[in-house]
mmCIF file of C-alpha atoms in Angstrom:
data_model
loop_
_atom_site.group_PDB
_atom_site.id
_atom_site.type_symbol
_atom_site.label_atom_id
_atom_site.label_comp_id
_atom_site.label_asym_id
_atom_site.label_seq_id
_atom_site.Cartn_x
_atom_site.Cartn_y
_atom_site.Cartn_z
ATOM 1 C CA MET A 1 9.978 -16.162 10.087
ATOM 2 C CA THR A 2 11.403 -13.346 7.993
ATOM 3 C CA THR A 3 12.788 -10.240 9.634
ATOM 4 C CA THR A 4 10.302 -7.369 9.320
ATOM 5 C CA TRP A 5 11.022 -3.781 8.370
ATOM 6 C CA GLU A 6 12.770 -1.524 10.826
ATOM 7 C CA THR A 7 10.146 0.475 12.695
ATOM 8 C CA THR A 8 12.210 3.640 12.282
ATOM 9 C CA ALA A 9 12.648 3.250 8.528
ATOM 10 C CA SER A 10 11.156 5.967 6.370
ATOM 11 C CA GLY A 11 7.870 5.052 4.714
ATOM 12 C CA VAL A 12 7.045 2.146 7.014
ATOM 13 C CA LEU A 13 3.479 2.143 8.323
ATOM 14 C CA ARG A 14 2.808 0.389 11.619
ATOM 15 C CA LEU A 15 -0.746 -0.927 11.658
ATOM 16 C CA PRO A 16 -2.769 -1.282 14.875
ATOM 17 C CA SER A 17 -1.986 -5.029 14.889
ATOM 18 C CA GLY A 18 1.729 -4.221 14.891
ATOM 19 C CA ARG A 19 2.256 -5.406 11.319
ATOM 20 C CA LEU A 20 4.599 -3.240 9.259
ATOM 21 C CA ILE A 21 4.160 -2.363 5.578
ATOM 22 C CA ARG A 22 6.520 -0.152 3.605
ATOM 23 C CA GLY A 23 5.023 2.335 1.183
ATOM 24 C CA ARG A 24 7.160 4.043 -1.431
ATOM 25 C CA GLY A 25 7.287 5.789 -4.756
ATOM 26 C CA LEU A 26 8.822 3.830 -7.611
ATOM 27 C CA ARG A 27 10.308 7.009 -9.109
ATOM 28 C CA ARG A 28 12.805 6.935 -6.253
ATOM 29 C CA PRO A 29 15.557 4.328 -5.936
ATOM 30 C CA VAL A 30 14.982 1.235 -3.820
ATOM 31 C CA PRO A 31 15.937 2.180 -0.247
ATOM 32 C CA GLU A 32 19.163 0.738 1.099
ATOM 33 C CA GLY A 33 18.907 -2.212 3.431
ATOM 34 C CA LEU A 34 16.321 -4.947 3.434
ATOM 35 C CA THR A 35 14.360 -5.715 0.285
ATOM 36 C CA PRO A 36 10.722 -6.807 0.240
ATOM 37 C CA ASP A 37 9.686 -10.433 0.307
ATOM 38 C CA PHE A 38 6.482 -9.413 -1.477
ATOM 39 C CA ALA A 39 5.413 -6.211 -3.214
ATOM 40 C CA LEU A 40 2.130 -4.926 -4.551
ATOM 41 C CA TYR A 41 2.557 -2.421 -7.378
ATOM 42 C CA LEU A 42 -0.283 -0.050 -8.230
ATOM 43 C CA LEU A 43 0.292 1.281 -11.734
ATOM 44 C CA GLY A 44 -1.529 1.981 -14.974
ATOM 45 C CA LYS A 45 0.913 -0.252 -16.857
ATOM 46 C CA GLU A 46 2.874 -3.351 -15.940
ATOM 47 C CA PRO A 47 5.881 -2.569 -13.709
ATOM 48 C CA PRO A 48 9.458 -3.602 -14.422
ATOM 49 C CA THR A 49 10.607 -6.990 -13.160
ATOM 50 C CA VAL A 50 12.044 -7.053 -9.631
ATOM 51 C CA ALA A 51 14.141 -9.605 -7.733
ATOM 52 C CA TRP A 52 11.364 -10.353 -5.209
ATOM 53 C CA GLU A 53 7.854 -11.723 -5.553
ATOM 54 C CA SER A 54 5.427 -9.071 -6.718
ATOM 55 C CA ARG A 55 1.888 -8.553 -7.915
ATOM 56 C CA TRP A 56 0.569 -5.813 -10.171
ATOM 57 C CA LEU A 57 -2.816 -4.135 -9.938
ATOM 58 C CA ARG A 58 -3.929 -1.947 -12.844
ATOM 59 C CA TRP A 59 -4.529 1.369 -11.092
ATOM 60 C CA PRO A 60 -4.058 4.520 -13.212
ATOM 61 C CA ASP A 61 -2.523 7.598 -11.590
ATOM 62 C CA PHE A 62 -5.019 9.809 -9.687
ATOM 63 C CA ARG A 63 -7.786 7.262 -10.288
ATOM 64 C CA LEU A 64 -9.243 4.156 -8.670
ATOM 65 C CA PRO A 65 -8.303 0.510 -9.277
ATOM 66 C CA ALA A 66 -9.626 -1.071 -12.452
ATOM 67 C CA ASP A 67 -10.826 -4.233 -10.664
ATOM 68 C CA ARG A 68 -12.144 -3.648 -7.146
ATOM 69 C CA THR A 69 -12.608 -7.343 -6.377
ATOM 70 C CA ALA A 70 -8.992 -8.136 -7.325
ATOM 71 C CA THR A 71 -7.856 -5.090 -5.348
ATOM 72 C CA THR A 72 -9.611 -6.219 -2.179
ATOM 73 C CA ALA A 73 -8.102 -9.712 -2.539
ATOM 74 C CA ALA A 74 -4.607 -8.283 -3.109
ATOM 75 C CA LEU A 75 -4.865 -5.934 -0.118
ATOM 76 C CA ARG A 76 -6.018 -8.828 2.091
ATOM 77 C CA GLU A 77 -3.069 -10.880 0.852
ATOM 78 C CA ALA A 78 -0.642 -8.025 1.590
ATOM 79 C CA LEU A 79 -1.984 -7.650 5.137
ATOM 80 C CA GLU A 80 -1.828 -11.394 5.778
ATOM 81 C CA ARG A 81 1.714 -11.672 4.419
ATOM 82 C CA ALA A 82 2.857 -8.686 6.495
ATOM 83 C CA ASP A 83 2.423 -10.890 9.555
ATOM 84 C CA THR A 84 5.597 -12.831 8.663
ATOM 85 C CA GLU A 85 7.098 -11.127 5.588
ATOM 86 C CA ARG A 86 8.423 -7.731 4.487
ATOM 87 C CA VAL A 87 5.634 -6.278 2.341
ATOM 88 C CA GLU A 88 5.914 -3.188 0.155
ATOM 89 C CA ILE A 89 3.078 -1.237 -1.475
ATOM 90 C CA ALA A 90 4.157 1.193 -4.192
ATOM 91 C CA CYS A 91 2.973 3.429 -7.025
ATOM 92 C CA SER A 92 4.884 6.055 -8.985
ATOM 93 C CA GLY A 93 4.935 8.776 -6.344
ATOM 94 C CA GLY A 94 4.084 6.814 -3.204
ATOM 95 C CA GLN A 95 1.275 9.140 -2.072
ATOM 96 C CA GLY A 96 -2.101 8.787 -3.815
ATOM 97 C CA ARG A 97 -2.546 5.166 -4.836
ATOM 98 C CA THR A 98 -0.112 3.884 -2.214
ATOM 99 C CA GLY A 99 -1.794 5.950 0.506
ATOM 100 C CA THR A 100 -5.225 4.780 -0.615
ATOM 101 C CA ALA A 101 -4.129 1.133 -0.536
ATOM 102 C CA LEU A 102 -2.503 1.580 2.889
ATOM 103 C CA ALA A 103 -5.687 3.218 4.212
ATOM 104 C CA CYS A 104 -7.749 0.277 2.941
ATOM 105 C CA ILE A 105 -5.300 -2.146 4.566
ATOM 106 C CA ALA A 106 -5.694 -0.156 7.800
ATOM 107 C CA VAL A 107 -9.464 -0.739 7.512
ATOM 108 C CA LEU A 108 -8.809 -4.468 7.116
ATOM 109 C CA ASP A 109 -6.643 -4.241 10.235
ATOM 110 C CA GLY A 110 -9.435 -2.669 12.294
ATOM 111 C CA VAL A 111 -9.257 1.093 11.721
ATOM 112 C CA PRO A 112 -12.763 2.471 11.046
ATOM 113 C CA SER A 113 -13.080 3.421 7.363
ATOM 114 C CA THR A 114 -14.034 6.980 8.337
ATOM 115 C CA GLU A 115 -10.704 7.356 10.197
ATOM 116 C CA ALA A 116 -8.363 5.422 7.898
ATOM 117 C CA VAL A 117 -7.188 8.356 5.743
ATOM 118 C CA ALA A 118 -6.298 10.380 8.841
ATOM 119 C CA TYR A 119 -4.514 7.336 10.315
ATOM 120 C CA VAL A 120 -2.357 6.884 7.208
ATOM 121 C CA ARG A 121 -1.637 10.607 6.963
ATOM 122 C CA GLU A 122 -0.492 10.643 10.577
ATOM 123 C CA HIS A 123 1.555 7.431 10.502
ATOM 124 C CA TYR A 124 2.787 7.247 6.885
ATOM 125 C CA ALA A 125 2.671 10.511 4.899
ATOM 126 C CA PRO A 126 0.764 13.782 5.442
ATOM 127 C CA ARG A 127 -0.229 13.981 1.742
ATOM 128 C CA ALA A 128 -1.332 10.361 1.370
ATOM 129 C CA VAL A 129 -4.634 9.761 -0.465
ATOM 130 C CA GLU A 130 -4.667 12.616 -2.957
ATOM 131 C CA THR A 131 -8.081 12.867 -4.572
ATOM 132 C CA PRO A 132 -11.672 13.182 -3.333
ATOM 133 C CA TRP A 133 -12.601 9.918 -5.094
ATOM 134 C CA GLN A 134 -9.680 8.100 -3.421
ATOM 135 C CA LYS A 135 -10.946 9.388 -0.046
ATOM 136 C CA ARG A 136 -14.479 8.146 -0.895
ATOM 137 C CA PHE A 137 -13.071 4.781 -1.957
ATOM 138 C CA VAL A 138 -11.477 4.370 1.490
ATOM 139 C CA ALA A 139 -14.597 5.627 3.309
ATOM 140 C CA LYS A 140 -16.727 2.997 1.526
ATOM 141 C CA PHE A 141 -14.135 0.210 1.783
ATOM 142 C CA GLN A 142 -15.417 -2.799 3.740
ATOM 143 C CA SER A 143 -13.274 -5.103 5.840
#
C-alpha cells in the first residue's frame, strides 16, 4: 500500500470515507514532498508530461467537461485509486475545474449533490467551483 498524502498538507481534501485527494493549480510549482501516484488533469489542451501516471480530460477553463461519460469514469477511477494511492486532481488555477471535480468525487463518496459544493469549499478551498454552470453540474451529478 502506498503512503497517502499528509492530512495537514495544503490542498488535500479529506472525503467522508477518509480517502485523501490533493487538488492544485498547475500554474504553481509541484509542492515539495510526496508526488502523486496518479493524477487527473482537467485542461483545454493536453498537459505536459509528468513523471507519474496521469490522465487528461478535455475541460476548457470556466466551462464543463467535453465528454461527461469519460469524466464520470475518470472521477470514479480517481476515487477508487485514492483508497491506496496518492491521487491529484489539477487544472490551471486549482479552483474552478478542480473544485468541480472534487465536488463530484465527494458525491461519489456519499455527500449529497446539493451539499457537495459547500463541502469542498469548507474542506478544500473557499472559492472552489467558480461558475453557475459548474455548480449546476455538481448539483445534477449522479453517484
